[in-house]
PDB file of C-alpha atoms in Angstrom:
ATOM      1  CA  MET A   1      -0.069  -0.016  -0.005  1.00  0.00           C
ATOM      2  CA  GLU A   2       1.674   3.206  -1.148  1.00  0.00           C
ATOM      3  CA  ASN A   3      -0.501   5.960   0.361  1.00  0.00           C
ATOM      4  CA  PRO A   4      -0.860   6.589   4.142  1.00  0.00           C
ATOM      5  CA  VAL A   5      -3.935   5.574   6.062  1.00  0.00           C
ATOM      6  CA  ILE A   6      -6.313   7.596   8.144  1.00  0.00           C
ATOM      7  CA  ILE A   7      -8.162   5.469  10.755  1.00  0.00           C
ATOM      8  CA  LEU A   8     -11.631   6.515  11.912  1.00  0.00           C
ATOM      9  CA  GLY A   9     -11.864   5.429  15.490  1.00  0.00           C
ATOM     10  CA  ALA A  10      -9.182   5.556  18.025  1.00  0.00           C
ATOM     11  CA  GLN A  11     -10.500   3.053  20.734  1.00  0.00           C
ATOM     12  CA  SER A  12      -9.500  -0.546  21.015  1.00  0.00           C
ATOM     13  CA  LEU A  13     -10.462  -1.337  17.463  1.00  0.00           C
ATOM     14  CA  GLY A  14      -8.571   1.583  16.133  1.00  0.00           C
ATOM     15  CA  THR A  15      -5.388   0.630  17.913  1.00  0.00           C
ATOM     16  CA  THR A  16      -5.770  -3.009  16.612  1.00  0.00           C
ATOM     17  CA  ALA A  17      -5.990  -1.727  13.147  1.00  0.00           C
ATOM     18  CA  LEU A  18      -3.078   0.623  13.644  1.00  0.00           C
ATOM     19  CA  ASP A  19      -1.028  -2.326  14.781  1.00  0.00           C
ATOM     20  CA  ALA A  20      -2.005  -4.239  11.659  1.00  0.00           C
ATOM     21  CA  PHE A  21      -1.035  -1.513   9.400  1.00  0.00           C
ATOM     22  CA  THR A  22       2.202  -0.712  11.130  1.00  0.00           C
ATOM     23  CA  SER A  23       3.075  -4.460  11.108  1.00  0.00           C
ATOM     24  CA  ASN A  24       3.141  -4.098   7.237  1.00  0.00           C
ATOM     25  CA  ASP A  25       5.207  -0.828   7.406  1.00  0.00           C
ATOM     26  CA  VAL A  26       2.180   1.060   6.221  1.00  0.00           C
ATOM     27  CA  VAL A  27       2.232   4.763   7.346  1.00  0.00           C
ATOM     28  CA  VAL A  28      -0.907   5.779   9.443  1.00  0.00           C
ATOM     29  CA  TYR A  29      -1.275   9.560   8.823  1.00  0.00           C
ATOM     30  CA  CYS A  30      -3.603   9.939  11.943  1.00  0.00           C
ATOM     31  CA  LEU A  31      -6.511   8.587  13.814  1.00  0.00           C
ATOM     32  CA  LEU A  32      -9.964  10.548  14.073  1.00  0.00           C
ATOM     33  CA  ASP A  33     -12.469   9.963  16.844  1.00  0.00           C
ATOM     34  CA  ASP A  34     -15.492  11.773  18.166  1.00  0.00           C
ATOM     35  CA  ASP A  35     -14.447  11.356  21.846  1.00  0.00           C
ATOM     36  CA  ALA A  36     -13.071  14.793  22.880  1.00  0.00           C
ATOM     37  CA  LYS A  37     -10.926  13.009  25.625  1.00  0.00           C
ATOM     38  CA  LEU A  38      -9.060  11.133  22.956  1.00  0.00           C
ATOM     39  CA  GLN A  39      -8.228  13.999  20.593  1.00  0.00           C
ATOM     40  CA  ASN A  40      -4.790  15.303  20.832  1.00  0.00           C
ATOM     41  CA  ALA A  41      -3.617  12.051  22.218  1.00  0.00           C
ATOM     42  CA  GLU A  42      -1.130   9.657  20.541  1.00  0.00           C
ATOM     43  CA  PHE A  43      -1.224   5.997  20.082  1.00  0.00           C
ATOM     44  CA  ASN A  44       1.979   4.374  19.053  1.00  0.00           C
ATOM     45  CA  ASN A  45       3.350   7.802  18.107  1.00  0.00           C
ATOM     46  CA  VAL A  46       0.327   8.383  15.822  1.00  0.00           C
ATOM     47  CA  PRO A  47      -1.836  11.475  16.756  1.00  0.00           C
ATOM     48  CA  VAL A  48      -5.569  11.538  17.087  1.00  0.00           C
ATOM     49  CA  MET A  49      -6.328  14.932  15.100  1.00  0.00           C
ATOM     50  CA  GLY A  50     -10.083  15.363  15.146  1.00  0.00           C
ATOM     51  CA  ASN A  51     -13.589  14.055  14.737  1.00  0.00           C
ATOM     52  CA  THR A  52     -14.474  11.281  12.287  1.00  0.00           C
ATOM     53  CA  ASP A  53     -16.284  13.826  10.029  1.00  0.00           C
ATOM     54  CA  ASP A  54     -13.399  16.285   9.911  1.00  0.00           C
ATOM     55  CA  LYS A  55     -13.778  17.522   6.288  1.00  0.00           C
ATOM     56  CA  GLU A  56     -10.361  19.158   6.070  1.00  0.00           C
ATOM     57  CA  LEU A  57      -8.738  15.797   6.770  1.00  0.00           C
ATOM     58  CA  LEU A  58     -11.215  13.617   4.860  1.00  0.00           C
ATOM     59  CA  LYS A  59     -10.503  15.671   1.678  1.00  0.00           C
ATOM     60  CA  LEU A  60      -7.195  13.967   1.528  1.00  0.00           C
ATOM     61  CA  LEU A  61      -8.812  10.646   0.829  1.00  0.00           C
ATOM     62  CA  GLY A  62      -8.482   9.064  -2.596  1.00  0.00           C
ATOM     63  CA  LYS A  63      -5.370   9.990  -4.316  1.00  0.00           C
ATOM     64  CA  LYS A  64      -3.391  11.079  -1.211  1.00  0.00           C
ATOM     65  CA  CYS A  65      -4.741   8.893   1.590  1.00  0.00           C
ATOM     66  CA  GLU A  66      -6.549   5.617   2.193  1.00  0.00           C
ATOM     67  CA  VAL A  67      -9.070   5.151   5.080  1.00  0.00           C
ATOM     68  CA  PHE A  68     -10.069   2.405   7.422  1.00  0.00           C
ATOM     69  CA  VAL A  69     -13.217   2.549   9.599  1.00  0.00           C
ATOM     70  CA  ALA A  70     -12.547   1.245  13.093  1.00  0.00           C
ATOM     71  CA  THR A  71     -15.415   2.478  15.287  1.00  0.00           C
ATOM     72  CA  GLU A  72     -16.635   0.017  17.906  1.00  0.00           C
ATOM     73  CA  ASP A  73     -20.291   0.197  17.089  1.00  0.00           C
ATOM     74  CA  THR A  74     -21.323  -1.749  13.999  1.00  0.00           C
ATOM     75  CA  ALA A  75     -24.086   0.871  13.005  1.00  0.00           C
ATOM     76  CA  SER A  76     -21.526   3.575  13.302  1.00  0.00           C
ATOM     77  CA  ARG A  77     -19.006   1.629  11.055  1.00  0.00           C
ATOM     78  CA  ARG A  78     -21.661   1.126   8.452  1.00  0.00           C
ATOM     79  CA  SER A  79     -22.828   4.635   8.527  1.00  0.00           C
ATOM     80  CA  LEU A  80     -19.192   6.054   8.261  1.00  0.00           C
ATOM     81  CA  THR A  81     -18.612   3.585   5.339  1.00  0.00           C
ATOM     82  CA  ASN A  82     -21.618   4.707   3.514  1.00  0.00           C
ATOM     83  CA  MET A  83     -20.680   8.391   4.075  1.00  0.00           C
ATOM     84  CA  LEU A  84     -17.163   7.721   2.613  1.00  0.00           C
ATOM     85  CA  ARG A  85     -18.611   6.065  -0.380  1.00  0.00           C
ATOM     86  CA  ASP A  86     -21.459   8.619  -1.113  1.00  0.00           C
ATOM     87  CA  GLU A  87     -19.488  11.826  -0.233  1.00  0.00           C
ATOM     88  CA  TYR A  88     -15.828  11.075  -1.107  1.00  0.00           C
ATOM     89  CA  GLU A  89     -16.198   8.028  -3.470  1.00  0.00           C
ATOM     90  CA  VAL A  90     -13.904   5.930  -1.508  1.00  0.00           C
ATOM     91  CA  VAL A  91     -14.082   2.568   0.201  1.00  0.00           C
ATOM     92  CA  PRO A  92     -12.006   1.394   3.228  1.00  0.00           C
ATOM     93  CA  VAL A  93      -9.056  -0.697   2.620  1.00  0.00           C
ATOM     94  CA  ASN A  94      -8.435  -4.018   4.497  1.00  0.00           C
ATOM     95  CA  ALA A  95      -6.240  -4.153   7.590  1.00  0.00           C
ATOM     96  CA  ILE A  96      -4.422  -7.460   7.554  1.00  0.00           C
ATOM     97  CA  HIS A  97      -1.839  -8.063  10.165  1.00  0.00           C
ATOM     98  CA  ALA A  98       1.507  -9.189   8.762  1.00  0.00           C
ATOM     99  CA  ARG A  99       1.268 -12.380  11.014  1.00  0.00           C
ATOM    100  CA  ALA A 100      -2.087 -13.320   9.744  1.00  0.00           C
ATOM    101  CA  SER A 101      -2.563 -15.843   7.000  1.00  0.00           C
ATOM    102  CA  VAL A 102      -4.922 -15.044   4.156  1.00  0.00           C
ATOM    103  CA  ALA A 103      -4.964 -17.742   1.416  1.00  0.00           C
ATOM    104  CA  GLU A 104      -4.376 -16.495  -2.223  1.00  0.00           C
ATOM    105  CA  HIS A 105      -7.737 -17.800  -3.267  1.00  0.00           C
ATOM    106  CA  ALA A 106      -9.664 -16.263  -0.296  1.00  0.00           C
ATOM    107  CA  TRP A 107     -11.929 -13.467  -1.353  1.00  0.00           C
ATOM    108  CA  LEU A 108     -12.332 -10.197   0.827  1.00  0.00           C
ATOM    109  CA  GLY A 109     -14.474  -7.287   0.337  1.00  0.00           C
ATOM    110  CA  HIS A 110     -13.666  -3.863   1.792  1.00  0.00           C
ATOM    111  CA  GLY A 111     -12.811  -2.565   5.209  1.00  0.00           C
ATOM    112  CA  ASN A 112     -12.077  -6.033   6.955  1.00  0.00           C
ATOM    113  CA  LEU A 113      -9.730  -6.407   9.834  1.00  0.00           C
ATOM    114  CA  ILE A 114      -7.730  -9.615   9.991  1.00  0.00           C
ATOM    115  CA  SER A 115      -5.788  -9.609  13.251  1.00  0.00           C
ATOM    116  CA  ALA A 116      -2.457 -11.266  14.206  1.00  0.00           C
ATOM    117  CA  GLY A 117      -2.469 -15.161  13.995  1.00  0.00           C
ATOM    118  CA  ALA A 118      -5.861 -15.272  12.239  1.00  0.00           C
ATOM    119  CA  VAL A 119      -6.192 -17.647   9.214  1.00  0.00           C
ATOM    120  CA  VAL A 120      -8.489 -17.182   6.269  1.00  0.00           C
ATOM    121  CA  ALA A 121      -8.315 -20.303   4.205  1.00  0.00           C
ATOM    122  CA  SER A 122      -8.638 -20.835   0.455  1.00  0.00           C
ATOM    123  CA  ASN A 123     -11.988 -20.097  -1.164  1.00  0.00           C
ATOM    124  CA  ALA A 124     -13.194 -18.454   2.089  1.00  0.00           C
ATOM    125  CA  LYS A 125     -15.262 -15.371   1.401  1.00  0.00           C
ATOM    126  CA  LEU A 126     -15.590 -12.297   3.494  1.00  0.00           C
ATOM    127  CA  GLY A 127     -17.918  -9.359   2.758  1.00  0.00           C
ATOM    128  CA  ASN A 128     -17.290  -5.803   3.934  1.00  0.00           C
ATOM    129  CA  GLY A 129     -16.503  -4.530   7.336  1.00  0.00           C
ATOM    130  CA  CYS A 130     -15.752  -7.958   9.049  1.00  0.00           C
ATOM    131  CA  LEU A 131     -13.615  -8.300  12.116  1.00  0.00           C
ATOM    132  CA  VAL A 132     -11.614 -11.455  12.593  1.00  0.00           C
ATOM    133  CA  GLY A 133      -9.931 -11.703  16.056  1.00  0.00           C
ATOM    134  CA  PRO A 134      -6.424 -12.861  16.893  1.00  0.00           C
ATOM    135  CA  ASN A 135      -5.825 -16.661  16.106  1.00  0.00           C
ATOM    136  CA  ALA A 136      -9.362 -17.055  14.766  1.00  0.00           C
ATOM    137  CA  VAL A 137      -9.742 -19.591  11.882  1.00  0.00           C
ATOM    138  CA  VAL A 138     -11.859 -19.298   8.920  1.00  0.00           C
ATOM    139  CA  GLU A 139     -11.677 -22.597   6.995  1.00  0.00           C
ATOM    140  CA  VAL A 140     -12.122 -23.568   3.408  1.00  0.00           C
ATOM    141  CA  GLY A 141     -15.353 -22.412   1.775  1.00  0.00           C
ATOM    142  CA  THR A 142     -16.661 -20.530   4.746  1.00  0.00           C
ATOM    143  CA  GLU A 143     -18.673 -17.332   3.933  1.00  0.00           C
ATOM    144  CA  LEU A 144     -19.048 -14.248   6.231  1.00  0.00           C
ATOM    145  CA  ALA A 145     -21.581 -11.705   5.114  1.00  0.00           C
ATOM    146  CA  ASP A 146     -21.031  -7.893   5.948  1.00  0.00           C
ATOM    147  CA  TYR A 147     -20.130  -6.677   9.377  1.00  0.00           C
ATOM    148  CA  VAL A 148     -19.593 -10.196  11.083  1.00  0.00           C
ATOM    149  CA  GLN A 149     -17.382 -10.284  14.126  1.00  0.00           C
ATOM    150  CA  VAL A 150     -15.325 -13.392  14.835  1.00  0.00           C
ATOM    151  CA  GLY A 151     -13.680 -13.255  18.412  1.00  0.00           C
ATOM    152  CA  ALA A 152     -10.141 -14.280  19.309  1.00  0.00           C
ATOM    153  CA  GLY A 153      -9.390 -17.972  18.757  1.00  0.00           C
ATOM    154  CA  ALA A 154     -12.888 -18.896  17.307  1.00  0.00           C
ATOM    155  CA  ILE A 155     -12.905 -21.830  14.681  1.00  0.00           C
ATOM    156  CA  LEU A 156     -15.364 -21.673  11.731  1.00  0.00           C
ATOM    157  CA  ASN A 157     -15.127 -25.105  10.136  1.00  0.00           C
ATOM    158  CA  SER A 158     -15.324 -25.474   6.373  1.00  0.00           C
ATOM    159  CA  GLY A 159     -18.717 -24.469   4.495  1.00  0.00           C
ATOM    160  CA  VAL A 160     -19.951 -22.351   7.387  1.00  0.00           C
ATOM    161  CA  LYS A 161     -22.280 -19.490   6.308  1.00  0.00           C
ATOM    162  CA  VAL A 162     -22.571 -16.484   8.537  1.00  0.00           C
ATOM    163  CA  ASP A 163     -25.228 -13.826   7.921  1.00  0.00           C
ATOM    164  CA  GLU A 164     -24.864 -10.042   8.414  1.00  0.00           C
ATOM    165  CA  GLN A 165     -23.858  -8.669  11.709  1.00  0.00           C
ATOM    166  CA  ALA A 166     -23.658 -11.870  13.496  1.00  0.00           C
ATOM    167  CA  PHE A 167     -21.254 -12.281  16.402  1.00  0.00           C
ATOM    168  CA  ILE A 168     -19.089 -15.184  17.137  1.00  0.00           C
ATOM    169  CA  GLY A 169     -17.525 -15.114  20.679  1.00  0.00           C
ATOM    170  CA  SER A 170     -13.977 -15.935  21.403  1.00  0.00           C
ATOM    171  CA  GLY A 171     -13.016 -19.549  21.283  1.00  0.00           C
ATOM    172  CA  ALA A 172     -16.374 -20.676  19.810  1.00  0.00           C
ATOM    173  CA  ILE A 173     -16.367 -23.578  17.422  1.00  0.00           C
ATOM    174  CA  ILE A 174     -18.836 -23.642  14.460  1.00  0.00           C
ATOM    175  CA  VAL A 175     -18.979 -27.164  12.835  1.00  0.00           C
ATOM    176  CA  ALA A 176     -18.822 -27.682   9.222  1.00  0.00           C
ATOM    177  CA  GLY A 177     -21.834 -26.638   7.109  1.00  0.00           C
ATOM    178  CA  VAL A 178     -23.758 -24.886   9.923  1.00  0.00           C
ATOM    179  CA  LYS A 179     -25.632 -21.544   8.939  1.00  0.00           C
ATOM    180  CA  ILE A 180     -25.627 -18.723  11.459  1.00  0.00           C
ATOM    181  CA  GLY A 181     -28.562 -16.251  10.909  1.00  0.00           C
ATOM    182  CA  ALA A 182     -28.288 -12.423  10.688  1.00  0.00           C
ATOM    183  CA  LYS A 183     -27.498 -10.669  14.050  1.00  0.00           C
ATOM    184  CA  ALA A 184     -27.237 -13.918  15.783  1.00  0.00           C
ATOM    185  CA  ARG A 185     -24.834 -14.168  18.770  1.00  0.00           C
ATOM    186  CA  ILE A 186     -22.684 -17.141  19.665  1.00  0.00           C
ATOM    187  CA  GLY A 187     -21.269 -17.120  23.248  1.00  0.00           C
ATOM    188  CA  ALA A 188     -17.656 -17.471  23.903  1.00  0.00           C
ATOM    189  CA  GLY A 189     -16.359 -21.039  23.993  1.00  0.00           C
ATOM    190  CA  SER A 190     -19.659 -22.459  22.526  1.00  0.00           C
ATOM    191  CA  VAL A 191     -19.768 -25.433  20.112  1.00  0.00           C
ATOM    192  CA  VAL A 192     -22.300 -24.776  17.558  1.00  0.00           C
ATOM    193  CA  VAL A 193     -23.548 -28.110  15.999  1.00  0.00           C
ATOM    194  CA  ALA A 194     -26.968 -26.966  14.324  1.00  0.00           C
ATOM    195  CA  ASP A 195     -28.162 -23.991  12.573  1.00  0.00           C
ATOM    196  CA  VAL A 196     -28.756 -20.726  14.505  1.00  0.00           C
ATOM    197  CA  PRO A 197     -31.796 -18.565  13.447  1.00  0.00           C
ATOM    198  CA  ALA A 198     -31.523 -14.857  12.935  1.00  0.00           C
ATOM    199  CA  ASN A 199     -31.331 -12.621  16.030  1.00  0.00           C
ATOM    200  CA  GLN A 200     -30.951 -15.697  18.373  1.00  0.00           C
ATOM    201  CA  THR A 201     -28.334 -15.988  21.078  1.00  0.00           C
ATOM    202  CA  VAL A 202     -26.845 -19.397  21.830  1.00  0.00           C
ATOM    203  CA  PHE A 203     -24.350 -20.519  24.430  1.00  0.00           C
ATOM    204  CA  GLY A 204     -22.742 -23.874  25.649  1.00  0.00           C
ATOM    205  CA  ASN A 205     -21.487 -27.157  24.416  1.00  0.00           C
ATOM    206  CA  PRO A 206     -23.601 -28.129  22.517  1.00  0.00           C
ATOM    207  CA  ALA A 207     -24.865 -24.514  22.020  1.00  0.00           C
ATOM    208  CA  GLN A 208     -28.374 -23.947  23.098  1.00  0.00           C
ATOM    209  CA  LYS A 209     -30.809 -20.942  22.954  1.00  0.00           C
ATOM    210  CA  VAL A 210     -30.320 -18.665  25.889  1.00  0.00           C
TER     211      VAL A 210
END
């Protein structure tokens, strides 16, 4: 990546993205965050320079700067991504840690975060704005729709399908071929052996409705 990156969001997700970019020697120009307490702070020697809608800085996007959206709230990340596309005609780049493994024949959309130690196998497919935590594994042929979050150490076996905005907790195991519905939530450490409907929360081994 030749251009520097502006990261929208300076909380934990923003610093995780910062680590991913710097691990690849990508220059991060600045972070932006709407929390006034974070502004004028520095993270890993990178300054927080203003709000996420700072037009003076955002006008650099395109030829001079790339952008990554790292706000904690999914609705906020989606809203900012839409704003970037509509007003600035740019889409967020992917943040892939140097110690992550993404197969040559995996398919990634825009604005995904692949953390250190994570594995995205061949023919896996990620939509836009997905978060794959440290040491998580997305196996062959698994598909994640937009804004799916996969916690640290979670394992999604081959052929799993996860719909939009689903959350899979740290250490969870989703067995091969299972389908996880939109906005479903899988508790940490759960073992999911059957399909989970949209908006349902499951927990345990085997995972049961909460």
